[in-house]
Amino acid sequence: AFAGVPEAQHDLAAIYTAGHGGVDQDYKRAAFWFEQAADRGVANGAYNLGVLHHQGMGVKADIKQAIDWYLRAAALGHPEAQYNLGIAYIEGIG
């Protein structure tokens, strides 16, 4: 992750999210690493960052930010992000 490998950055974020492997759960650190991965084209990183912003986990709850991250993930073909966007649009959000 520290060497800039996007998949490792995503996996480290997932470890912080779940608190596995002797690592304390830390959504703020997870958000940092998901963003690093997303900025390097990892769709699931962008989606997970959207979820964190949507739910206010490790970051301030911000639906606009969540929608922006879902849009990035959806553009990369992430089906759950596409679904979340569809639901948001049905509800008049975004």
Coordinates of N, CA, C and O in Angstrom, one line a residue:
A1 N 0.8 -1.2 0.0 CA 0.0 0.0 0.0 C 0.9 1.3 0.0 O 0.6 2.2 -0.7
F2 N 1.9 1.2 0.8 CA 2.8 2.4 0.9 C 3.6 2.6 -0.3 O 4.0 3.7 -0.6
A3 N 3.8 1.6 -1.1 CA 4.5 1.7 -2.4 C 3.6 2.2 -3.5 O 4.1 2.3 -4.6
G4 N 2.3 2.4 -3.2 CA 1.4 2.9 -4.3 C 0.7 1.9 -5.1 O 0.2 2.2 -6.1
V5 N 0.7 0.6 -4.6 CA 0.0 -0.4 -5.3 C -1.5 -0.3 -5.0 O -1.9 -0.5 -3.9
P6 N -2.3 0.0 -6.0 CA -3.7 0.3 -5.8 C -4.5 -0.9 -5.1 O -5.3 -0.6 -4.2
E7 N -4.2 -2.1 -5.5 CA -4.9 -3.2 -5.0 C -4.6 -3.4 -3.5 O -5.4 -3.7 -2.7
A8 N -3.3 -3.2 -3.2 CA -2.9 -3.3 -1.8 C -3.5 -2.1 -0.9 O -3.9 -2.4 0.2
Q9 N -3.6 -1.0 -1.5 CA -4.2 0.1 -0.8 C -5.7 -0.2 -0.5 O -6.2 0.1 0.6
H10 N -6.4 -0.8 -1.5 CA -7.8 -1.2 -1.2 C -7.9 -2.2 -0.2 O -8.7 -2.2 0.7
D11 N -7.0 -3.2 -0.2 CA -7.0 -4.3 0.7 C -6.7 -3.8 2.1 O -7.3 -4.3 3.1
L12 N -5.8 -2.9 2.3 CA -5.5 -2.3 3.6 C -6.7 -1.6 4.1 O -7.0 -1.7 5.3
A13 N -7.4 -0.8 3.3 CA -8.6 -0.1 3.7 C -9.6 -1.1 4.2 O -10.3 -0.8 5.2
A14 N -9.8 -2.2 3.5 CA -10.8 -3.2 3.9 C -10.4 -3.8 5.2 O -11.3 -4.1 6.0
I15 N -9.1 -4.0 5.5 CA -8.7 -4.5 6.8 C -9.0 -3.5 7.9 O -9.5 -3.9 8.9
Y16 N -8.8 -2.2 7.6 CA -9.2 -1.2 8.6 C -10.7 -1.1 8.8 O -11.2 -0.9 9.9
T17 N -11.4 -1.3 7.7 CA -12.9 -1.3 7.8 C -13.4 -2.4 8.7 O -14.3 -2.2 9.6
A18 N -12.9 -3.6 8.5 CA -13.3 -4.8 9.3 C -12.6 -5.0 10.6 O -13.2 -5.6 11.5
G19 N -11.5 -4.4 10.8 CA -10.7 -4.6 12.0 C -10.2 -6.1 12.1 O -10.3 -6.7 13.2
H20 N -9.7 -6.6 11.0 CA -9.1 -8.0 11.0 C -7.6 -8.0 11.2 O -7.0 -7.0 11.0
G21 N -7.1 -9.2 11.4 CA -5.7 -9.4 11.5 C -5.0 -8.7 12.6 O -3.9 -8.3 12.4
G22 N -5.7 -8.5 13.7 CA -5.0 -7.8 14.8 C -5.0 -6.3 14.6 O -4.4 -5.5 15.4
V23 N -5.7 -5.8 13.6 CA -5.7 -4.3 13.3 C -7.0 -3.8 13.9 O -8.1 -4.4 13.7
D24 N -7.0 -2.7 14.6 CA -8.2 -2.1 15.2 C -9.0 -1.5 14.0 O -8.5 -1.0 13.1
Q25 N -10.3 -1.6 14.2 CA -11.2 -1.0 13.2 C -11.0 0.5 13.2 O -11.0 1.2 14.3
D26 N -10.8 1.1 12.1 CA -10.5 2.6 12.0 C -11.0 3.1 10.6 O -10.4 3.0 9.6
Y27 N -12.2 3.6 10.6 CA -12.9 4.1 9.4 C -12.2 5.3 8.8 O -12.2 5.4 7.6
K28 N -11.6 6.1 9.6 CA -10.8 7.2 9.1 C -9.7 6.8 8.2 O -9.4 7.3 7.1
R29 N -8.9 5.8 8.8 CA -7.8 5.3 8.0 C -8.3 4.5 6.8 O -7.7 4.6 5.7
A30 N -9.4 3.8 6.9 CA -10.0 3.1 5.8 C -10.3 4.1 4.7 O -10.0 3.9 3.5
A31 N -10.9 5.2 5.1 CA -11.3 6.2 4.1 C -10.1 6.8 3.3 O -10.1 6.9 2.1
F32 N -9.0 7.0 4.1 CA -7.8 7.5 3.4 C -7.3 6.5 2.4 O -7.0 6.8 1.2
W33 N -7.2 5.2 2.8 CA -6.7 4.2 1.8 C -7.6 3.9 0.7 O -7.2 3.6 -0.4
F34 N -9.0 3.9 0.9 CA -9.9 3.8 -0.2 C -9.7 4.9 -1.2 O -9.8 4.7 -2.4
E35 N -9.5 6.1 -0.7 CA -9.3 7.2 -1.6 C -8.0 7.1 -2.4 O -8.0 7.4 -3.6
Q36 N -7.0 6.6 -1.8 CA -5.7 6.3 -2.5 C -6.0 5.3 -3.7 O -5.5 5.5 -4.8
A37 N -6.7 4.3 -3.3 CA -7.0 3.2 -4.3 C -7.9 3.8 -5.4 O -7.7 3.5 -6.6
A38 N -8.9 4.5 -5.0 CA -9.9 5.1 -6.0 C -9.2 6.0 -6.9 O -9.5 6.0 -8.1
D39 N -8.3 6.8 -6.4 CA -7.5 7.8 -7.3 C -6.7 7.1 -8.3 O -6.2 7.7 -9.2
R40 N -6.4 5.8 -8.0 CA -5.6 5.0 -9.0 C -6.5 4.0 -9.8 O -6.0 3.0 -10.3
G41 N -7.8 4.3 -9.8 CA -8.7 3.5 -10.7 C -9.3 2.3 -10.1 O -9.9 1.5 -10.9
V42 N -9.3 2.1 -8.8 CA -9.9 0.9 -8.2 C -11.4 1.2 -8.0 O -11.7 2.0 -7.1
A43 N -12.3 0.6 -8.8 CA -13.7 1.0 -8.7 C -14.3 0.7 -7.3 O -15.1 1.5 -6.7
N44 N -13.9 -0.4 -6.7 CA -14.4 -0.8 -5.4 C -13.9 0.2 -4.3 O -14.6 0.4 -3.3
G45 N -12.8 0.8 -4.5 CA -12.3 1.8 -3.6 C -13.2 3.0 -3.6 O -13.6 3.6 -2.6
A46 N -13.6 3.4 -4.8 CA -14.5 4.6 -5.0 C -15.9 4.3 -4.4 O -16.5 5.1 -3.7
Y47 N -16.4 3.1 -4.6 CA -17.7 2.6 -4.1 C -17.6 2.7 -2.6 O -18.5 3.2 -1.9
N48 N -16.6 2.0 -2.0 CA -16.5 2.0 -0.5 C -16.4 3.3 0.1 O -17.0 3.6 1.1
L49 N -15.7 4.2 -0.6 CA -15.6 5.6 -0.1 C -16.9 6.3 -0.2 O -17.3 7.0 0.8
G50 N -17.7 6.0 -1.2 CA -19.1 6.5 -1.3 C -19.9 6.0 -0.1 O -20.7 6.8 0.5
V51 N -19.8 4.7 0.2 CA -20.5 4.2 1.4 C -20.1 4.9 2.7 O -21.0 5.2 3.5
L52 N -18.8 5.1 2.9 CA -18.4 5.7 4.1 C -19.0 7.2 4.2 O -19.4 7.6 5.3
H53 N -19.0 7.9 3.1 CA -19.5 9.2 3.1 C -21.1 9.2 3.3 O -21.6 10.0 3.9
H54 N -21.7 8.2 2.7 CA -23.1 8.1 2.8 C -23.5 7.8 4.3 O -24.5 8.4 4.8
Q55 N -22.8 7.0 4.9 CA -23.1 6.6 6.3 C -22.4 7.4 7.4 O -22.6 7.2 8.6
G56 N -21.5 8.3 7.0 CA -20.7 9.1 7.9 C -19.8 8.2 8.8 O -19.7 8.5 10.0
M57 N -19.1 7.3 8.2 CA -18.2 6.4 8.9 C -16.7 6.8 8.6 O -16.3 6.6 7.5
G58 N -16.0 7.4 9.6 CA -14.7 7.9 9.4 C -14.5 9.2 8.7 O -13.5 9.8 8.6
V59 N -15.6 9.7 8.1 CA -15.7 11.0 7.4 C -17.1 11.6 7.8 O -18.0 10.9 8.3
K60 N -17.2 12.9 7.6 CA -18.5 13.5 7.8 C -19.5 13.0 6.8 O -19.2 12.8 5.6
A61 N -20.7 12.7 7.3 CA -21.8 12.2 6.4 C -22.0 13.3 5.4 O -22.3 14.5 5.8
D62 N -22.0 13.0 4.1 CA -22.2 14.0 3.1 C -22.7 13.3 1.8 O -21.9 12.6 1.1
I63 N -24.0 13.4 1.6 CA -24.6 12.7 0.5 C -24.1 13.2 -0.9 O -23.9 12.3 -1.8
K64 N -23.7 14.4 -1.0 CA -23.1 14.9 -2.3 C -21.8 14.2 -2.5 O -21.5 13.7 -3.7
Q65 N -20.9 14.1 -1.5 CA -19.7 13.4 -1.7 C -19.9 11.9 -2.0 O -19.3 11.3 -2.8
A66 N -20.9 11.3 -1.3 CA -21.2 9.9 -1.6 C -21.6 9.7 -3.0 O -21.2 8.8 -3.7
I67 N -22.5 10.6 -3.5 CA -23.0 10.5 -4.9 C -21.8 10.7 -5.9 O -21.7 9.9 -6.9
D68 N -20.9 11.6 -5.6 CA -19.7 11.8 -6.4 C -18.9 10.5 -6.5 O -18.4 10.1 -7.6
W69 N -18.6 9.9 -5.3 CA -17.8 8.7 -5.3 C -18.6 7.5 -6.0 O -18.0 6.7 -6.8
Y70 N -19.9 7.4 -5.8 CA -20.7 6.4 -6.5 C -20.6 6.6 -8.0 O -20.5 5.7 -8.8
L71 N -20.7 7.9 -8.5 CA -20.5 8.2 -9.9 C -19.2 7.7 -10.5 O -19.2 7.1 -11.5
R72 N -18.1 7.9 -9.7 CA -16.8 7.5 -10.2 C -16.8 6.0 -10.3 O -16.3 5.4 -11.3
A73 N -17.3 5.3 -9.3 CA -17.3 3.9 -9.3 C -18.2 3.3 -10.4 O -17.8 2.4 -11.1
A74 N -19.3 3.9 -10.6 CA -20.3 3.5 -11.6 C -19.6 3.6 -13.0 O -19.8 2.7 -13.8
A75 N -18.9 4.7 -13.2 CA -18.2 4.9 -14.5 C -17.2 3.8 -14.7 O -16.9 3.5 -15.9
L76 N -16.7 3.2 -13.7 CA -15.7 2.2 -13.8 C -16.4 0.8 -13.9 O -15.7 -0.2 -13.8
G77 N -17.7 0.8 -13.9 CA -18.5 -0.5 -14.1 C -18.9 -1.2 -12.8 O -19.2 -2.3 -12.8
H78 N -18.8 -0.5 -11.7 CA -19.1 -1.1 -10.4 C -20.7 -1.2 -10.2 O -21.4 -0.2 -10.1
P79 N -21.2 -2.5 -10.2 CA -22.7 -2.6 -10.2 C -23.4 -2.1 -8.9 O -24.5 -1.6 -9.1
E80 N -22.8 -2.3 -7.8 CA -23.4 -1.8 -6.6 C -23.5 -0.2 -6.6 O -24.5 0.3 -6.1
A81 N -22.5 0.4 -7.1 CA -22.5 1.9 -7.2 C -23.6 2.3 -8.2 O -24.3 3.3 -7.9
Q82 N -23.7 1.6 -9.3 CA -24.8 1.9 -10.2 C -26.2 1.7 -9.6 O -27.0 2.5 -9.8
Y83 N -26.3 0.7 -8.8 CA -27.6 0.4 -8.1 C -27.9 1.6 -7.1 O -29.0 2.1 -7.1
N84 N -26.9 1.9 -6.3 CA -27.0 3.0 -5.3 C -27.4 4.3 -6.0 O -28.2 5.1 -5.5
L85 N -26.8 4.6 -7.1 CA -27.2 5.8 -7.9 C -28.6 5.7 -8.4 O -29.3 6.7 -8.3
G86 N -29.0 4.6 -8.9 CA -30.4 4.4 -9.3 C -31.4 4.7 -8.2 O -32.4 5.4 -8.4
I87 N -31.1 4.1 -7.0 CA -32.0 4.3 -5.9 C -32.0 5.8 -5.5 O -33.0 6.4 -5.2
A88 N -30.8 6.4 -5.5 CA -30.7 7.9 -5.1 C -31.6 8.7 -6.1 O -32.3 9.6 -5.7
Y89 N -31.5 8.4 -7.4 CA -32.2 9.2 -8.4 C -33.7 8.9 -8.2 O -34.5 9.9 -8.4
I90 N -34.1 7.7 -7.9 CA -35.5 7.4 -7.7 C -36.1 8.3 -6.5 O -37.2 8.8 -6.6
E91 N -35.2 8.4 -5.5 CA -35.6 9.2 -4.3 C -35.4 10.7 -4.5 O -35.6 11.5 -3.6
G92 N -34.9 11.1 -5.7 CA -34.7 12.5 -5.9 C -33.4 13.1 -5.4 O -33.3 14.3 -5.1
I93 N -32.4 12.2 -5.1 CA -31.2 12.7 -4.6 C -30.1 12.6 -5.7 O -30.0 11.6 -6.3
G94 N -29.3 13.6 -5.8 CA -28.3 13.6 -6.8 C -28.7 14.1 -8.1 O -29.8 14.4 -8.4

